Amino acid sequence: MGVEEEAAVLSVLRSGWISQGPKVAEFERQFAAYVGTPHAIALSSCTTALHLAMLLAGIKEGDEVLCPSLSFIATANAIRYVGAAPVFVDIDPGTYNIDPNRVEEAITPRTRAILAVHQVGMPAAMNELGEIADRRGLVLMEDAACASGSKYMAERVGHPHSLLACFSFHPRKVLVTGEGGMITTADEQIAARAKRLRQHAMSVSDLARHSSSKIVSESYDEVGFNFRMTDMQAALGLVQLQRLPGFLERRRARAAKYTAALGQLPFFVPPGEPEGCVSNFQSYMVRMLENAPITRDDLMQALLDRGISTRRGVMPIHRERPYADPCWDARLPETNRAADRTIILPLFDQMTDEDQDYVLDAILGVCRR
Ligand SMILES: *Cc1c(COP(=O)(O)O)cnc(C)c1O
């Protein structure tokens, strides 16, 4: 966050309109143009976006939705919010995303949808998933929380590769508004309903009422929510969207440097981009093989002792209490392996060459000992 973001928020504070209003509308327009979709609907978070996505897709009690377990727990929670059940599908160990080859065996008569996740910004295999969804009559949706700026087959994630995609602007992601989310879709009716449902299903928006020269009264035609973004957040988003190309360039350069250095060692597997996929490297997640001279957790501790903070790779949802069921372990071997063997290395916009050299020297030193 820089001086431009500060000025943008200040101007909203002085404008007299701080809740969802003109800045939200402008952020939606510019985000839609950036990803190349006709409609974008700003929301309070990706979690509320995913919850709304389930309702918009007609997912309901008793339905099953296929998704990866190797994801943030919000992916599965959104499915539960509407009374449906997440059915976890194993990942492709190369991309850490849902493996299209394992999808069909998980389909039952109750299956209604596939929720693909672009994990840590790496695009999922949307073409293969789309083919299965079409053939089996399922809805395809995207949890694109981490994927602002990522590309799939020369198009930005959020360009319609499915019915709808849900983004997050939490500080842990690449484009940041504090809290915030977005749904992108090509479907006009879905977009219109999403805009109503985020605002208690109000038939006329408060902005439209306030700007009208005639008396306008609204009605509430279904049960809606307060999933609104504020104009202060949207003002941040508008500045961050301008800066996004720079964020992407720097993140990708840092990722390339990690990959070049760690790829030299026979026990690290750096993240690889499949043909046609461009990651925003929201996180740099690397796999440690069994022949590594140190365990993942010991490496994390040794780095922490040198003042370097790392994280375990993405933790699977099926190990958390609300989703724990003994059936999953046998069905998710690659998910379990990835969870036990991956580490997320420091990668942030203001990281300097010196910072990264310090991290790499520490890793190489610890592994050589
Ligand atoms: C961060 C994240 C979410 C939740 O996003 P919020 O904006 O914090 O609600 C959902 N899914 C995935 C994969 C995420 O990484």
GROMACS .gro file of C-alpha atoms and ligand atoms in nm:
model
  384
    1MET     CA    1   0.000   0.000   0.000
    2GLY     CA    2   0.147   0.335  -0.102
    3VAL     CA    3   0.064   0.703  -0.107
    4GLU     CA    4  -0.172   0.656  -0.402
    5GLU     CA    5  -0.386   0.414  -0.201
    6GLU     CA    6  -0.384   0.659   0.093
    7ALA     CA    7  -0.499   0.943  -0.132
    8ALA     CA    8  -0.767   0.727  -0.292
    9VAL     CA    9  -0.921   0.633   0.044
   10LEU     CA   10  -0.900   0.991   0.169
   11SER     CA   11  -1.088   1.116  -0.136
   12VAL     CA   12  -1.366   0.863  -0.069
   13LEU     CA   13  -1.384   0.971   0.297
   14ARG     CA   14  -1.426   1.332   0.180
   15SER     CA   15  -1.674   1.244  -0.096
   16GLY     CA   16  -1.974   1.191   0.128
   17TRP     CA   17  -2.032   0.833   0.008
   18ILE     CA   18  -1.829   0.560   0.181
   19SER     CA   19  -2.042   0.244   0.148
   20GLN     CA   20  -2.109   0.059  -0.179
   21GLY     CA   21  -2.141   0.332  -0.440
   22PRO     CA   22  -1.969   0.487  -0.742
   23LYS     CA   23  -1.620   0.354  -0.659
   24VAL     CA   24  -1.751  -0.002  -0.632
   25ALA     CA   25  -1.921   0.038  -0.972
   26GLU     CA   26  -1.599   0.175  -1.123
   27PHE     CA   27  -1.387  -0.105  -0.971
   28GLU     CA   28  -1.630  -0.360  -1.117
   29ARG     CA   29  -1.605  -0.199  -1.462
   30GLN     CA   30  -1.227  -0.191  -1.458
   31PHE     CA   31  -1.185  -0.540  -1.312
   32ALA     CA   32  -1.424  -0.680  -1.574
   33ALA     CA   33  -1.229  -0.506  -1.851
   34TYR     CA   34  -0.900  -0.633  -1.710
   35VAL     CA   35  -1.002  -1.000  -1.704
   36GLY     CA   36  -1.211  -0.971  -2.020
   37THR     CA   37  -1.560  -1.053  -1.896
   38PRO     CA   38  -1.888  -0.865  -1.945
   39HIS     CA   39  -1.986  -0.868  -1.576
   40ALA     CA   40  -1.809  -0.830  -1.242
   41ILE     CA   41  -1.986  -0.807  -0.907
   42ALA     CA   42  -1.788  -0.678  -0.607
   43LEU     CA   43  -1.851  -0.845  -0.271
   44SER     CA   44  -1.728  -0.831   0.087
   45SER     CA   45  -1.493  -1.131   0.051
   46CYS     CA   46  -1.424  -1.435  -0.161
   47THR     CA   47  -1.601  -1.644   0.103
   48THR     CA   48  -1.924  -1.449   0.050
   49ALA     CA   49  -1.861  -1.465  -0.327
   50LEU     CA   50  -1.836  -1.845  -0.307
   51HIS     CA   51  -2.148  -1.865  -0.089
   52LEU     CA   52  -2.339  -1.656  -0.343
   53ALA     CA   53  -2.193  -1.865  -0.627
   54MET     CA   54  -2.351  -2.177  -0.479
   55LEU     CA   55  -2.691  -2.006  -0.463
   56LEU     CA   56  -2.657  -1.861  -0.814
   57ALA     CA   57  -2.573  -2.206  -0.950
   58GLY     CA   58  -2.879  -2.351  -0.775
   59ILE     CA   59  -2.681  -2.578  -0.541
   60LYS     CA   60  -2.898  -2.688  -0.251
   61GLU     CA   61  -2.946  -2.930   0.034
   62GLY     CA   62  -2.853  -3.288  -0.059
   63ASP     CA   63  -2.643  -3.191  -0.362
   64GLU     CA   64  -2.277  -3.284  -0.400
   65VAL     CA   65  -2.008  -3.052  -0.531
   66LEU     CA   66  -1.669  -3.182  -0.643
   67CYS     CA   67  -1.369  -2.981  -0.525
   68PRO     CA   68  -1.010  -3.036  -0.416
   69SER     CA   69  -0.931  -3.090  -0.047
   70LEU     CA   70  -0.595  -2.918  -0.097
   71SER     CA   71  -0.741  -2.569  -0.059
   72PHE     CA   72  -0.833  -2.310   0.199
   73ILE     CA   73  -1.126  -2.431   0.409
   74ALA     CA   74  -1.352  -2.155   0.267
   75THR     CA   75  -1.378  -2.360  -0.056
   76ALA     CA   76  -1.565  -2.639   0.125
   77ASN     CA   77  -1.745  -2.414   0.374
   78ALA     CA   78  -1.923  -2.234   0.090
   79ILE     CA   79  -2.063  -2.568  -0.029
   80ARG     CA   80  -2.183  -2.647   0.324
   81TYR     CA   81  -2.347  -2.304   0.365
   82VAL     CA   82  -2.619  -2.410   0.118
   83GLY     CA   83  -2.662  -2.756   0.273
   84ALA     CA   84  -2.466  -2.938   0.004
   85ALA     CA   85  -2.172  -3.173   0.059
   86PRO     CA   86  -1.819  -3.122  -0.073
   87VAL     CA   87  -1.681  -3.437  -0.236
   88PHE     CA   88  -1.304  -3.415  -0.244
   89VAL     CA   89  -1.117  -3.513  -0.559
   90ASP     CA   90  -0.743  -3.580  -0.555
   91ILE     CA   91  -0.497  -3.336  -0.710
   92ASP     CA   92  -0.256  -3.348  -0.999
   93PRO     CA   93   0.079  -3.358  -0.813
   94GLY     CA   94   0.235  -3.129  -1.075
   95THR     CA   95  -0.007  -2.836  -1.041
   96TYR     CA   96  -0.164  -2.906  -0.696
   97ASN     CA   97  -0.501  -2.851  -0.866
   98ILE     CA   98  -0.797  -3.087  -0.901
   99ASP     CA   99  -0.698  -3.375  -1.131
  100PRO     CA  100  -0.944  -3.399  -1.423
  101ASN     CA  101  -0.859  -3.769  -1.453
  102ARG     CA  102  -1.001  -3.833  -1.106
  103VAL     CA  103  -1.322  -3.634  -1.146
  104GLU     CA  104  -1.549  -3.883  -1.318
  105GLU     CA  105  -1.501  -4.161  -1.061
  106ALA     CA  106  -1.630  -3.916  -0.796
  107ILE     CA  107  -1.954  -3.834  -0.978
  108THR     CA  108  -2.272  -3.975  -0.823
  109PRO     CA  109  -2.642  -3.916  -0.904
  110ARG     CA  110  -2.627  -3.626  -0.652
  111THR     CA  111  -2.334  -3.446  -0.812
  112ARG     CA  112  -2.434  -3.102  -0.940
  113ALA     CA  113  -2.115  -2.904  -0.984
  114ILE     CA  114  -1.737  -2.889  -0.997
  115LEU     CA  115  -1.565  -2.611  -0.803
  116ALA     CA  116  -1.212  -2.583  -0.943
  117VAL     CA  117  -0.950  -2.394  -0.740
  118HIS     CA  118  -0.655  -2.213  -0.898
  119GLN     CA  119  -0.430  -2.302  -0.609
  120VAL     CA  120  -0.180  -2.035  -0.505
  121GLY     CA  121  -0.247  -1.873  -0.844
  122MET     CA  122  -0.173  -2.171  -1.073
  123PRO     CA  123  -0.462  -2.210  -1.319
  124ALA     CA  124  -0.656  -2.538  -1.302
  125ALA     CA  125  -0.716  -2.748  -1.617
  126MET     CA  126  -1.035  -2.564  -1.718
  127ASN     CA  127  -1.061  -2.709  -2.070
  128GLU     CA  128  -1.052  -3.069  -1.944
  129LEU     CA  129  -1.289  -2.989  -1.656
  130GLY     CA  130  -1.524  -2.804  -1.890
  131GLU     CA  131  -1.540  -3.103  -2.122
  132ILE     CA  132  -1.636  -3.333  -1.833
  133ALA     CA  133  -1.887  -3.082  -1.693
  134ASP     CA  134  -2.057  -3.045  -2.033
  135ARG     CA  135  -2.068  -3.417  -2.098
  136ARG     CA  136  -2.202  -3.503  -1.749
  137GLY     CA  137  -2.439  -3.206  -1.716
  138LEU     CA  138  -2.256  -3.039  -1.427
  139VAL     CA  139  -2.204  -2.672  -1.346
  140LEU     CA  140  -1.839  -2.562  -1.351
  141MET     CA  141  -1.727  -2.281  -1.119
  142GLU     CA  142  -1.391  -2.136  -1.015
  143ASP     CA  143  -1.247  -2.049  -0.676
  144ALA     CA  144  -1.005  -1.793  -0.817
  145ALA     CA  145  -0.931  -1.645  -0.473
  146CYS     CA  146  -0.556  -1.646  -0.533
  147ALA     CA  147  -0.558  -1.595  -0.909
  148SER     CA  148  -0.591  -1.219  -0.982
  149GLY     CA  149  -0.379  -1.168  -1.293
  150SER     CA  150  -0.309  -1.536  -1.367
  151LYS     CA  151  -0.368  -1.650  -1.726
  152TYR     CA  152  -0.519  -1.961  -1.878
  153MET     CA  153  -0.478  -2.020  -2.253
  154ALA     CA  154  -0.386  -1.655  -2.319
  155GLU     CA  155  -0.689  -1.522  -2.127
  156ARG     CA  156  -0.695  -1.388  -1.770
  157VAL     CA  157  -0.855  -1.607  -1.507
  158GLY     CA  158  -1.203  -1.460  -1.467
  159HIS     CA  159  -1.252  -1.435  -1.842
  160PRO     CA  160  -1.541  -1.676  -1.871
  161HIS     CA  161  -1.377  -2.018  -1.841
  162SER     CA  162  -1.679  -2.143  -1.645
  163LEU     CA  163  -2.019  -2.020  -1.525
  164LEU     CA  164  -1.853  -1.787  -1.275
  165ALA     CA  165  -1.525  -1.720  -1.095
  166CYS     CA  166  -1.476  -1.590  -0.739
  167PHE     CA  167  -1.178  -1.371  -0.643
  168SER     CA  168  -1.034  -1.258  -0.309
  169PHE     CA  169  -0.867  -0.926  -0.228
  170HIS     CA  170  -0.753  -1.028   0.122
  171PRO     CA  171  -0.397  -0.911   0.212
  172ARG     CA  172  -0.273  -1.270   0.168
  173LYS     CA  173  -0.353  -1.241  -0.205
  174VAL     CA  174  -0.195  -1.039  -0.486
  175LEU     CA  175  -0.447  -0.755  -0.543
  176VAL     CA  176  -0.553  -0.623  -0.202
  177THR     CA  177  -0.844  -0.420  -0.064
  178GLY     CA  178  -0.820  -0.530   0.302
  179GLU     CA  179  -1.126  -0.752   0.277
  180GLY     CA  180  -1.303  -0.793  -0.054
  181GLY     CA  181  -1.414  -1.029  -0.326
  182MET     CA  182  -1.549  -1.035  -0.680
  183ILE     CA  183  -1.760  -1.264  -0.897
  184THR     CA  184  -1.700  -1.252  -1.271
  185THR     CA  185  -1.944  -1.408  -1.516
  186ALA     CA  186  -2.062  -1.385  -1.875
  187ASP     CA  187  -2.421  -1.456  -1.772
  188GLU     CA  188  -2.626  -1.137  -1.751
  189GLN     CA  189  -2.905  -1.286  -1.541
  190ILE     CA  190  -2.663  -1.433  -1.290
  191ALA     CA  191  -2.488  -1.097  -1.266
  192ALA     CA  192  -2.813  -0.913  -1.207
  193ARG     CA  193  -2.927  -1.158  -0.939
  194ALA     CA  194  -2.586  -1.144  -0.768
  195LYS     CA  195  -2.613  -0.765  -0.751
  196ARG     CA  196  -2.954  -0.793  -0.586
  197LEU     CA  197  -2.864  -1.073  -0.345
  198ARG     CA  198  -2.555  -0.894  -0.212
  199GLN     CA  199  -2.786  -0.611  -0.107
  200HIS     CA  200  -3.075  -0.791   0.069
  201ALA     CA  201  -3.235  -0.860  -0.273
  202MET     CA  202  -3.331  -0.492  -0.285
  203SER     CA  203  -3.502  -0.422  -0.619
  204VAL     CA  204  -3.346  -0.075  -0.664
  205SER     CA  205  -2.999   0.004  -0.531
  206ASP     CA  206  -2.964   0.279  -0.271
  207LEU     CA  207  -2.731   0.466  -0.507
  208ALA     CA  208  -2.998   0.462  -0.778
  209ARG     CA  209  -3.262   0.583  -0.531
  210HIS     CA  210  -3.042   0.863  -0.398
  211SER     CA  211  -2.951   0.982  -0.747
  212SER     CA  212  -3.308   0.977  -0.881
  213SER     CA  213  -3.509   1.296  -0.918
  214LYS     CA  214  -3.830   1.099  -0.864
  215ILE     CA  215  -3.946   0.919  -0.554
  216VAL     CA  216  -3.842   0.554  -0.591
  217SER     CA  217  -3.940   0.281  -0.350
  218GLU     CA  218  -3.776  -0.056  -0.336
  219SER     CA  219  -3.903  -0.407  -0.266
  220TYR     CA  220  -3.732  -0.721  -0.136
  221ASP     CA  221  -3.838  -1.014  -0.349
  222GLU     CA  222  -3.629  -1.293  -0.194
  223VAL     CA  223  -3.407  -1.352   0.108
  224GLY     CA  224  -3.080  -1.171   0.043
  225PHE     CA  225  -2.762  -1.082   0.228
  226ASN     CA  226  -2.535  -0.797   0.315
  227PHE     CA  227  -2.229  -0.902   0.112
  228ARG     CA  228  -2.137  -0.548   0.005
  229MET     CA  229  -1.793  -0.402  -0.057
  230THR     CA  230  -1.737  -0.041   0.057
  231ASP     CA  231  -1.625   0.245  -0.166
  232MET     CA  232  -1.313   0.275   0.051
  233GLN     CA  233  -1.214  -0.080  -0.041
  234ALA     CA  234  -1.302  -0.027  -0.407
  235ALA     CA  235  -1.082   0.285  -0.412
  236LEU     CA  236  -0.792   0.068  -0.294
  237GLY     CA  237  -0.880  -0.190  -0.557
  238LEU     CA  238  -0.875   0.068  -0.837
  239VAL     CA  239  -0.521   0.175  -0.746
  240GLN     CA  240  -0.408  -0.183  -0.693
  241LEU     CA  241  -0.546  -0.282  -1.032
  242GLN     CA  242  -0.322  -0.019  -1.194
  243ARG     CA  243  -0.025  -0.160  -1.004
  244LEU     CA  244  -0.110  -0.525  -1.072
  245PRO     CA  245   0.110  -0.560  -1.386
  246GLY     CA  246   0.409  -0.450  -1.177
  247PHE     CA  247   0.317  -0.688  -0.895
  248LEU     CA  248   0.295  -0.975  -1.145
  249GLU     CA  249   0.624  -0.892  -1.313
  250ARG     CA  250   0.815  -0.877  -0.984
  251ARG     CA  251   0.653  -1.191  -0.840
  252ARG     CA  252   0.727  -1.388  -1.156
  253ALA     CA  253   1.090  -1.272  -1.159
  254ARG     CA  254   1.135  -1.382  -0.796
  255ALA     CA  255   0.969  -1.716  -0.870
  256ALA     CA  256   1.201  -1.770  -1.169
  257LYS     CA  257   1.503  -1.698  -0.951
  258TYR     CA  258   1.387  -1.949  -0.685
  259THR     CA  259   1.322  -2.208  -0.954
  260ALA     CA  260   1.662  -2.161  -1.116
  261ALA     CA  261   1.842  -2.201  -0.782
  262LEU     CA  262   1.633  -2.479  -0.624
  263GLY     CA  263   1.602  -2.672  -0.948
  264GLN     CA  264   1.978  -2.738  -0.920
  265LEU     CA  265   1.917  -2.955  -0.615
  266PRO     CA  266   1.799  -3.313  -0.672
  267PHE     CA  267   1.545  -3.304  -0.391
  268PHE     CA  268   1.340  -2.990  -0.464
  269VAL     CA  269   1.059  -2.986  -0.719
  270PRO     CA  270   0.982  -2.623  -0.807
  271PRO     CA  271   0.633  -2.534  -0.930
  272GLY     CA  272   0.590  -2.587  -1.304
  273GLU     CA  273   0.345  -2.408  -1.530
  274PRO     CA  274   0.157  -2.639  -1.770
  275GLU     CA  275   0.134  -2.535  -2.136
  276GLY     CA  276  -0.086  -2.227  -2.165
  277CYS     CA  277  -0.084  -2.147  -1.791
  278VAL     CA  278   0.070  -1.835  -1.639
  279SER     CA  279   0.070  -1.816  -1.259
  280ASN     CA  280   0.067  -1.491  -1.062
  281PHE     CA  281   0.277  -1.676  -0.799
  282GLN     CA  282   0.051  -1.566  -0.517
  283SER     CA  283   0.269  -1.813  -0.325
  284TYR     CA  284   0.585  -1.999  -0.419
  285MET     CA  285   0.520  -2.356  -0.310
  286VAL     CA  286   0.799  -2.608  -0.359
  287ARG     CA  287   0.796  -2.986  -0.300
  288MET     CA  288   1.070  -3.163  -0.105
  289LEU     CA  289   1.138  -3.517  -0.215
  290GLU     CA  290   1.205  -3.810   0.017
  291ASN     CA  291   1.579  -3.801  -0.057
  292ALA     CA  292   1.612  -3.450   0.091
  293PRO     CA  293   1.881  -3.434   0.362
  294ILE     CA  294   1.638  -3.264   0.602
  295THR     CA  295   1.265  -3.291   0.668
  296ARG     CA  296   1.031  -3.015   0.564
  297ASP     CA  297   0.954  -2.917   0.923
  298ASP     CA  298   1.325  -2.915   1.023
  299LEU     CA  299   1.401  -2.693   0.723
  300MET     CA  300   1.124  -2.455   0.830
  301GLN     CA  301   1.269  -2.439   1.183
  302ALA     CA  302   1.628  -2.393   1.058
  303LEU     CA  303   1.510  -2.105   0.838
  304LEU     CA  304   1.310  -1.950   1.121
  305ASP     CA  305   1.627  -1.964   1.335
  306ARG     CA  306   1.781  -1.741   1.067
  307GLY     CA  307   1.488  -1.500   1.076
  308ILE     CA  308   1.316  -1.641   0.767
  309SER     CA  309   0.949  -1.715   0.793
  310THR     CA  310   0.805  -1.993   0.576
  311ARG     CA  311   0.477  -2.182   0.583
  312ARG     CA  312   0.374  -2.539   0.525
  313GLY     CA  313   0.218  -2.586   0.184
  314VAL     CA  314  -0.159  -2.563   0.149
  315MET     CA  315  -0.321  -2.779   0.419
  316PRO     CA  316  -0.597  -3.017   0.311
  317ILE     CA  317  -0.952  -2.952   0.421
  318HIS     CA  318  -1.022  -3.319   0.494
  319ARG     CA  319  -0.785  -3.302   0.793
  320GLU     CA  320  -0.996  -3.032   0.959
  321ARG     CA  321  -1.264  -3.140   1.206
  322PRO     CA  322  -1.581  -3.037   1.017
  323TYR     CA  323  -1.471  -3.245   0.716
  324ALA     CA  324  -1.281  -3.528   0.882
  325ASP     CA  325  -1.409  -3.861   0.754
  326PRO     CA  326  -1.194  -4.173   0.742
  327CYS     CA  327  -1.301  -4.233   0.380
  328TRP     CA  328  -1.092  -3.945   0.245
  329ASP     CA  329  -0.739  -4.057   0.327
  330ALA     CA  330  -0.745  -4.353   0.092
  331ARG     CA  331  -0.900  -4.143  -0.185
  332LEU     CA  332  -0.655  -3.853  -0.162
  333PRO     CA  333  -0.297  -3.990  -0.168
  334GLU     CA  334  -0.152  -3.705  -0.377
  335THR     CA  335  -0.327  -3.448  -0.160
  336ASN     CA  336  -0.171  -3.601   0.152
  337ARG     CA  337   0.173  -3.621  -0.006
  338ALA     CA  338   0.158  -3.257  -0.115
  339ALA     CA  339   0.045  -3.149   0.231
  340ASP     CA  340   0.332  -3.334   0.398
  341ARG     CA  341   0.609  -3.242   0.157
  342THR     CA  342   0.553  -2.884   0.039
  343ILE     CA  343   0.685  -2.559   0.179
  344ILE     CA  344   0.592  -2.201   0.092
  345LEU     CA  345   0.895  -1.970   0.065
  346PRO     CA  346   0.896  -1.594   0.125
  347LEU     CA  347   0.775  -1.397  -0.178
  348PHE     CA  348   0.643  -1.043  -0.148
  349ASP     CA  349   0.631  -0.731  -0.361
  350GLN     CA  350   0.903  -0.540  -0.180
  351MET     CA  351   1.139  -0.836  -0.154
  352THR     CA  352   1.488  -0.729  -0.266
  353ASP     CA  353   1.757  -0.932  -0.439
  354GLU     CA  354   1.945  -0.927  -0.109
  355ASP     CA  355   1.641  -1.066   0.074
  356GLN     CA  356   1.608  -1.347  -0.174
  357ASP     CA  357   1.981  -1.425  -0.177
  358TYR     CA  358   1.967  -1.445   0.202
  359VAL     CA  359   1.681  -1.698   0.181
  360LEU     CA  360   1.851  -1.904  -0.090
  361ASP     CA  361   2.190  -1.904   0.088
  362ALA     CA  362   2.018  -2.021   0.406
  363ILE     CA  363   1.836  -2.304   0.226
  364LEU     CA  364   2.148  -2.418   0.043
  365GLY     CA  365   2.355  -2.395   0.362
  366VAL     CA  366   2.108  -2.590   0.573
  367CYS     CA  367   2.067  -2.861   0.308
  368ARG     CA  368   2.442  -2.896   0.257
  369ARG     CA  369   2.518  -2.950   0.625
  370LIG     C1  370  -0.817  -1.690   0.060
  370LIG     C2  371  -0.899  -1.793  -0.002
  370LIG     C3  372  -1.039  -1.793   0.012
  370LIG     C4  373  -1.111  -1.697   0.101
  370LIG     O1  374  -1.099  -1.562   0.063
  370LIG     P1  375  -1.154  -1.446   0.159
  370LIG     O2  376  -1.154  -1.325   0.071
  370LIG     O3  377  -1.056  -1.434   0.271
  370LIG     O4  378  -1.288  -1.483   0.204
  370LIG     C5  379  -1.111  -1.889  -0.055
  370LIG     N1  380  -1.051  -1.983  -0.130
  370LIG     C6  381  -0.917  -1.988  -0.145
  370LIG     C7  382  -0.856  -2.093  -0.231
  370LIG     C8  383  -0.836  -1.894  -0.080
  370LIG     O5  384  -0.704  -1.900  -0.093
   0.00000   0.00000   0.00000
